[in-house]
CSV table of C-alpha atoms in Angstrom, one decimal:
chain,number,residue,atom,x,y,z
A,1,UNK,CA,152.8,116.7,95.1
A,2,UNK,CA,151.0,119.0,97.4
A,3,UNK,CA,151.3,117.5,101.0
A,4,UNK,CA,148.5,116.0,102.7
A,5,UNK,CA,147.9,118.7,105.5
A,6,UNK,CA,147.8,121.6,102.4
A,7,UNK,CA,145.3,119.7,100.5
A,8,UNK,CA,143.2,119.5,104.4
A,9,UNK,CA,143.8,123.2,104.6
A,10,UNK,CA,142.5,124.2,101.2
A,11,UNK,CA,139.3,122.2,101.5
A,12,UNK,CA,138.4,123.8,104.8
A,13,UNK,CA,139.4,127.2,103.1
A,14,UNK,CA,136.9,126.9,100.3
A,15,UNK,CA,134.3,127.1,102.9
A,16,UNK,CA,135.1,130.8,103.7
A,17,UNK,CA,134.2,131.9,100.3
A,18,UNK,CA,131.1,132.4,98.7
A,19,UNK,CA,129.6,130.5,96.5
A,20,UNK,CA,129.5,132.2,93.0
A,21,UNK,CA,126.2,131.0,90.9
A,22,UNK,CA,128.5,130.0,88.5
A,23,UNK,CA,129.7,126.7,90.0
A,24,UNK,CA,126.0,126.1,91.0
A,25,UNK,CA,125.3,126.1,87.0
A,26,UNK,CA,128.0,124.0,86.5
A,27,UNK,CA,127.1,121.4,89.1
A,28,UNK,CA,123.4,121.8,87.8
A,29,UNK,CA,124.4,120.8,84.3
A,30,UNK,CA,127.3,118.0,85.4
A,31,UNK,CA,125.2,116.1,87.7
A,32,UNK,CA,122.3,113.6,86.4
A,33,UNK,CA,118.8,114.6,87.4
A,34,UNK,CA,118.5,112.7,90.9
A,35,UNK,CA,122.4,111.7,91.6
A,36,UNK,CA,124.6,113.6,93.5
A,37,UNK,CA,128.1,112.7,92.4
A,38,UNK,CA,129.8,113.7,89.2
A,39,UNK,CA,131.8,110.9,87.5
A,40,UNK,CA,135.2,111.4,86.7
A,41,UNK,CA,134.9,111.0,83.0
A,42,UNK,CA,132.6,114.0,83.2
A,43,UNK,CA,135.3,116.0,85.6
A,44,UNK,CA,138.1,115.5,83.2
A,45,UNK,CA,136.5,116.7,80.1
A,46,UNK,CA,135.3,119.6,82.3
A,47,UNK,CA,138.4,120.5,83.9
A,48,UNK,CA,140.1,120.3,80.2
A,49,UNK,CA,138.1,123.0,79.1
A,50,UNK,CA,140.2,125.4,81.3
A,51,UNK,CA,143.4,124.8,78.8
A,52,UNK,CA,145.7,124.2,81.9
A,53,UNK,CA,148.4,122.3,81.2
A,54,UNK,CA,147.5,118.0,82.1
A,55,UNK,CA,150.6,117.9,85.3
A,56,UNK,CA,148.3,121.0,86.6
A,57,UNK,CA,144.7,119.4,86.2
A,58,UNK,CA,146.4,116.2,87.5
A,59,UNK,CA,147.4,118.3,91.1
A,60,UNK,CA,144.0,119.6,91.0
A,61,UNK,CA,142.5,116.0,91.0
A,62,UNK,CA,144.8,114.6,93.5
A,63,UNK,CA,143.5,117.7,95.8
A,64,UNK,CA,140.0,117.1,95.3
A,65,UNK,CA,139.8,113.5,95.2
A,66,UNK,CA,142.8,112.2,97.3
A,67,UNK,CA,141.0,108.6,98.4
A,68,UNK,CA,140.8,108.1,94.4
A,69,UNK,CA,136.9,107.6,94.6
A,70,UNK,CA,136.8,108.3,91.2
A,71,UNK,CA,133.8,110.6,91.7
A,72,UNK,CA,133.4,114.2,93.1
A,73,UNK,CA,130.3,115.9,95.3
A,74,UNK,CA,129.0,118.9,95.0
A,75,UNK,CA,131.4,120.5,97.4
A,76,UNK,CA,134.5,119.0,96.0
A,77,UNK,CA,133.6,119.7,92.4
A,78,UNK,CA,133.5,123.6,93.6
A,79,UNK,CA,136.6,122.6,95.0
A,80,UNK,CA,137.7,121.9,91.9
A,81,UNK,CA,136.4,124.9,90.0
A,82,UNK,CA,138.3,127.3,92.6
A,83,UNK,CA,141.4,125.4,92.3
A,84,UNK,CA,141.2,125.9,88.5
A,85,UNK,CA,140.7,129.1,88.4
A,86,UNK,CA,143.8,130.1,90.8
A,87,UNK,CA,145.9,128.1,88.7
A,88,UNK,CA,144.6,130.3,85.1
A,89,UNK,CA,145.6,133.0,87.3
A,90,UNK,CA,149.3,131.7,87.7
A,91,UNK,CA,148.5,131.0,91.7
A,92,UNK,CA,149.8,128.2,93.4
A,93,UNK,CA,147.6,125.8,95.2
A,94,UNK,CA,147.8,126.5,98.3
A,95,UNK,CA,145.7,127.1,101.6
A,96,UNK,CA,147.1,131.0,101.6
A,97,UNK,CA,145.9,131.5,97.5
A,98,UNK,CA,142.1,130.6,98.7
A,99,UNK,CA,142.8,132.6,102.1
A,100,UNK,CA,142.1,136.0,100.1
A,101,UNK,CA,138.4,135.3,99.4
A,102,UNK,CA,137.1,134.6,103.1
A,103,UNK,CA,134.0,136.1,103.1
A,104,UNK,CA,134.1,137.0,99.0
A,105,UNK,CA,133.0,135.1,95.9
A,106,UNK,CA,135.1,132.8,95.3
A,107,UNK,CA,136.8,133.1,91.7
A,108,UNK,CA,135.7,131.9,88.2
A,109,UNK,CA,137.1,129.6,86.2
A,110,UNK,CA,137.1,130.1,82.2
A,111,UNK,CA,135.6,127.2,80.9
A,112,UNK,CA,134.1,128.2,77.6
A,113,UNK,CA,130.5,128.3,76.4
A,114,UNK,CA,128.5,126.4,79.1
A,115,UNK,CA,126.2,125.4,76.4
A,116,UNK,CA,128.7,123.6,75.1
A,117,UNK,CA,129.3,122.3,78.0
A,118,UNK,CA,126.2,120.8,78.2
A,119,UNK,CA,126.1,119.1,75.0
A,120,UNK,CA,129.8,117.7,76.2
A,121,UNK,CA,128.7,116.4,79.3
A,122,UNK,CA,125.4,114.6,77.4
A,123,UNK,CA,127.6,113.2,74.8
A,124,UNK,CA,130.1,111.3,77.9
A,125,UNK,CA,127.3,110.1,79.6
A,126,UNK,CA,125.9,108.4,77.0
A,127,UNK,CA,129.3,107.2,75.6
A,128,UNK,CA,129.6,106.3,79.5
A,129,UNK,CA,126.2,104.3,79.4
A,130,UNK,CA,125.8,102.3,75.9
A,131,UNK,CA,123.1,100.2,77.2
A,132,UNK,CA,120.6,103.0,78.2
A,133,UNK,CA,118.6,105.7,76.1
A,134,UNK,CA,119.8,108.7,77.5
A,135,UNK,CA,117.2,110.8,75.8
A,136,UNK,CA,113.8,112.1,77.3
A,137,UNK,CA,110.6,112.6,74.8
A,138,UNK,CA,111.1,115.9,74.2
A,139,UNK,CA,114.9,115.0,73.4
A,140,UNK,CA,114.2,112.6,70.9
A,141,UNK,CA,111.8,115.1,69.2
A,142,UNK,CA,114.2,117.7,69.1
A,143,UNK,CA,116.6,115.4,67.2
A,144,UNK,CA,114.6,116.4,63.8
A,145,UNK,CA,110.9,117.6,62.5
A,146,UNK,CA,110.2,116.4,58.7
A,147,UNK,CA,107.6,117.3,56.4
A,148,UNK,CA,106.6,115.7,53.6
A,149,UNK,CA,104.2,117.4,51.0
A,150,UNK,CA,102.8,116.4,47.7
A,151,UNK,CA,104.1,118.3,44.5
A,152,UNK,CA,100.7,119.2,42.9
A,153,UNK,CA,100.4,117.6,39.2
A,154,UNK,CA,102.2,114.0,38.7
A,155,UNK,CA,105.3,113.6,36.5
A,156,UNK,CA,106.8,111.2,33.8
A,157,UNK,CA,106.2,110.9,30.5
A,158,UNK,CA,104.8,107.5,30.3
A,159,UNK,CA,104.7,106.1,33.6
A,160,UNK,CA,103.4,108.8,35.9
A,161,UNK,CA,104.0,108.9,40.0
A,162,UNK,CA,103.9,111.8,42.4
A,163,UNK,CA,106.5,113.5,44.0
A,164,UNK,CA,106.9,115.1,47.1
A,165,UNK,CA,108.9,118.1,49.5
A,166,UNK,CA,110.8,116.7,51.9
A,167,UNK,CA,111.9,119.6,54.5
A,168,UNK,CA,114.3,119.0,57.5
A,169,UNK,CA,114.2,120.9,60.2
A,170,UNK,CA,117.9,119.9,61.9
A,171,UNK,CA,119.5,119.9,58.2
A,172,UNK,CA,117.4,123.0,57.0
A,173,UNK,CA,117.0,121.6,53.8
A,174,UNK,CA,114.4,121.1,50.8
A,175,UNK,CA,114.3,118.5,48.7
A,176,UNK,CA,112.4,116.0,46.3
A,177,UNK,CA,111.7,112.3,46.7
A,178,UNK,CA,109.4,110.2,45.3
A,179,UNK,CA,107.9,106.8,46.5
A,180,UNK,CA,111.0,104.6,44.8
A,181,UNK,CA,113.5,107.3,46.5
A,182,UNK,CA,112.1,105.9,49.7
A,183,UNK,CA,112.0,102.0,48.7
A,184,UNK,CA,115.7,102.2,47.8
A,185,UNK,CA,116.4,104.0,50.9
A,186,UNK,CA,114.7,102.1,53.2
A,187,UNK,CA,116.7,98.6,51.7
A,188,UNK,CA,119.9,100.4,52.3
A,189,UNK,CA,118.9,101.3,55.9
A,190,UNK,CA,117.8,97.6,56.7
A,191,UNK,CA,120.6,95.9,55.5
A,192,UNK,CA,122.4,98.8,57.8
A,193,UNK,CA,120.3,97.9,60.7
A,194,UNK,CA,119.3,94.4,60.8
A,195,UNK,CA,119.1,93.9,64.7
A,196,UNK,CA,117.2,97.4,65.4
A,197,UNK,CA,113.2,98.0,64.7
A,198,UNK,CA,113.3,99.1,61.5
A,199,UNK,CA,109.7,100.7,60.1
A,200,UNK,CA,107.9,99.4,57.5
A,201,UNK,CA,107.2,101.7,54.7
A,202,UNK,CA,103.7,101.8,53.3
A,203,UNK,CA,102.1,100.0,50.5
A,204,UNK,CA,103.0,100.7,47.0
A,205,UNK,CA,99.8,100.6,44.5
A,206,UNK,CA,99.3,101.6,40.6
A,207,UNK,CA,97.2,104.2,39.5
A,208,UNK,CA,96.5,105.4,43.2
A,209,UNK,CA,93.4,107.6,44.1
A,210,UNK,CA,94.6,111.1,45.5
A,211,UNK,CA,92.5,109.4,49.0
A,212,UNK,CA,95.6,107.4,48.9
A,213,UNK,CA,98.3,108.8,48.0
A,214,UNK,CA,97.4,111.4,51.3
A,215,UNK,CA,97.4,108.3,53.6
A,216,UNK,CA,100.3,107.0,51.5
A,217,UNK,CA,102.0,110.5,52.3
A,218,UNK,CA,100.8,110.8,55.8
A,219,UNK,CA,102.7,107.1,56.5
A,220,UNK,CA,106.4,108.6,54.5
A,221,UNK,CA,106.1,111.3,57.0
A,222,UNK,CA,105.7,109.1,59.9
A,223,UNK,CA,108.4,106.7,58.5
A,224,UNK,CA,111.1,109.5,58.4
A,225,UNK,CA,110.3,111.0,61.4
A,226,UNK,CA,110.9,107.7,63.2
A,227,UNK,CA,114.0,107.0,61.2
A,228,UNK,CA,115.6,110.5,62.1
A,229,UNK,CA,114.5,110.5,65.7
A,230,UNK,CA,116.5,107.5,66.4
A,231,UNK,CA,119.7,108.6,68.0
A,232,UNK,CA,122.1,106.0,66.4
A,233,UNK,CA,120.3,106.5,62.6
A,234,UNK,CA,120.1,110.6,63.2
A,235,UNK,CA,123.9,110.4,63.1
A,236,UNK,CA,124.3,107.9,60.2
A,237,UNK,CA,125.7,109.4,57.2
A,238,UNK,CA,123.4,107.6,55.0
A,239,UNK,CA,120.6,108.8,57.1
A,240,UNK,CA,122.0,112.5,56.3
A,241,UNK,CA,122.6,112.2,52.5
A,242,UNK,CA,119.1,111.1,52.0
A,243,UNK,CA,117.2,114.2,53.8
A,244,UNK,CA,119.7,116.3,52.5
A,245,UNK,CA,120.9,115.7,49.0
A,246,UNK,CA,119.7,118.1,46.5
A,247,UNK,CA,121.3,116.5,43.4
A,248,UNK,CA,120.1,114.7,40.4
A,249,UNK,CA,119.7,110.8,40.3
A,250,UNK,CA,119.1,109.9,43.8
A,251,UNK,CA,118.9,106.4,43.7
A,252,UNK,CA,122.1,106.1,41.7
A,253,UNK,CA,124.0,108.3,44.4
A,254,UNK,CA,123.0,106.5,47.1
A,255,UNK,CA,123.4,103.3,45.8
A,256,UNK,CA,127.2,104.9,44.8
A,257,UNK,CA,128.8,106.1,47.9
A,258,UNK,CA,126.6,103.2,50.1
A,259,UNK,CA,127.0,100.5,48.4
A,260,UNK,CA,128.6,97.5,50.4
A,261,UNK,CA,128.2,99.5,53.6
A,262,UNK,CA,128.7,96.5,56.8
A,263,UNK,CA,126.2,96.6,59.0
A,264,UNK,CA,126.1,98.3,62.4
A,265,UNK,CA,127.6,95.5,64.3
A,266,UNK,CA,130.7,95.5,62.2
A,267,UNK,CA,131.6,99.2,62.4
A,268,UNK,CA,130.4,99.8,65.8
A,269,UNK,CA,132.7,100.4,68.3
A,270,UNK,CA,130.8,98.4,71.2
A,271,UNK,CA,130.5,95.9,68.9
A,272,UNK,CA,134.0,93.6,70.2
A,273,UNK,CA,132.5,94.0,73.7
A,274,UNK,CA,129.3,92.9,72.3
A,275,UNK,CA,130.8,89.7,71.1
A,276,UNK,CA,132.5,89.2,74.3
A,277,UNK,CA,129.4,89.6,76.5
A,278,UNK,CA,131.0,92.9,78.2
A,279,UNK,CA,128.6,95.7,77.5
A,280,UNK,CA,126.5,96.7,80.6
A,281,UNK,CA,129.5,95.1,82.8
């Protein structure tokens, strides 16, 4: 264990270095908009990115956060980066290793793609936070963009309907649907979902006027959007098969590989706390 006066020395050592922008990147990505500690979760999945061995990392955290806060600042988390980047180099962690860069940047950890790291640090703190959104506007837009558009010309041999495009954005696909694709869909994905808003899908009428069918269209459009700009249903695999599979027989498929699917309280994870009355606690 490093002794208590090292772990003092290399703490007033870091502030003889300079700053690299670095560490200010990774404390801007890290850190929640409007808080000012990092949560350990957060750290730990960080600091594993480095591939140091876990009796290292653990050293590192005992340095950085001796009191066992469970937390870092901004200064101790740059502690931490520093730290992590001696030890990559096969320094020890000592007071003398951080000596060397009074008055020079201080060194840079390898840490992988930061955008990764971004999307990592996202997906703990809404793992860390069940109860809450986690998603801004713009966020949940980004999740997917759908189009539907109306194959001119209606098809069947006896009892015509109208087909449409269905294009994803996210999946980058382009496939065909028609109004029944969507009624068996939609059955699947309430019995999936019977404690979430669910939309409605719109009216289904015989021998509809092209007026119609455009508002009927307009409506599908909205109705998938919703659906794959909720962040639970975006990730569902039933959700994915049906704006992305290409092959014949739709309804068949679906009803194939889906069928007798629980619902979401019996496959999610939060669900035991749910029953319990722990989540938010």
């Amino acid at each position: 264990n490093t002794p208590a006066c090292a772990v003092k020395a290399i703490m007033a050592g870091l502030r003889g270095g300079s700053i690299p922008s670095y560490y200010r990147e990774i404390y801007e990505i890290v850190c929640a908009e409007g808080e000012t500690k990092v949560p350990k979760s957060i750290c730990v999945r960080l600091l594993l990115q480095s591939k140091l061995p876990r009796d290292v990392l653990s050293e590192i955290w005992q340095i950085v956060d001796p009191k066992g806060q469970g937390h870092l600042n901004r200064d101790s988390l740059y502690k931490a980066l520093a730290l992590t980047a001696l030890a990559q180099q096969s320094k020890p962690l000592t007071d003398k290793a951080l000596d060397q860069y009074g008055g020079s940047e201080l060194p840079k950890p390898m840490l992988g793609d930061l955008s990764d790291l971004r999307k990592l640090t996202i997906r703990v703190r809404r793992a860390s936070h069940p109860t809450q959104l986690g998603f801004t506007y713009d966020q949940l837009l980004a999740l997917d963009t759908l189009y539907l558009r109306i194959i001119p010309g209606k098809k069947g041999l006896i009892l015509k309907h109208v087909e449409f495009i269905l294009e994803s954005h996210t999946h980058g696909t382009s496939i065909q649907r028609r109004y029944s694709d969507f009624e068996v869909f939609h059955e699947f994905l309430f019995a999936r979902y019977p404690y979430r808003l669910v939309p409605r899908l719109p009216p289904k009428k015989v021998n509809p006027s092209s007026s119609f069918v455009e508002i009927r269209r307009r409506a599908l459009q909205r109705y998938i959007n919703i659906v794959c700009r909720n962040p639970v249903m975006a990730e569902d695999n039933m959700v994915k098969f049906f704006v992305t599979f290409s092959g014949k027989d739709f309804q068949h498929q679906i009803r194939a590989q889906f069928k007798g699917l629980p619902d979401e309280y019996v496959t999610n994870p939060l669900a035991p706390k749910a029953r319990v009355g722990h989540i938010g606690n």
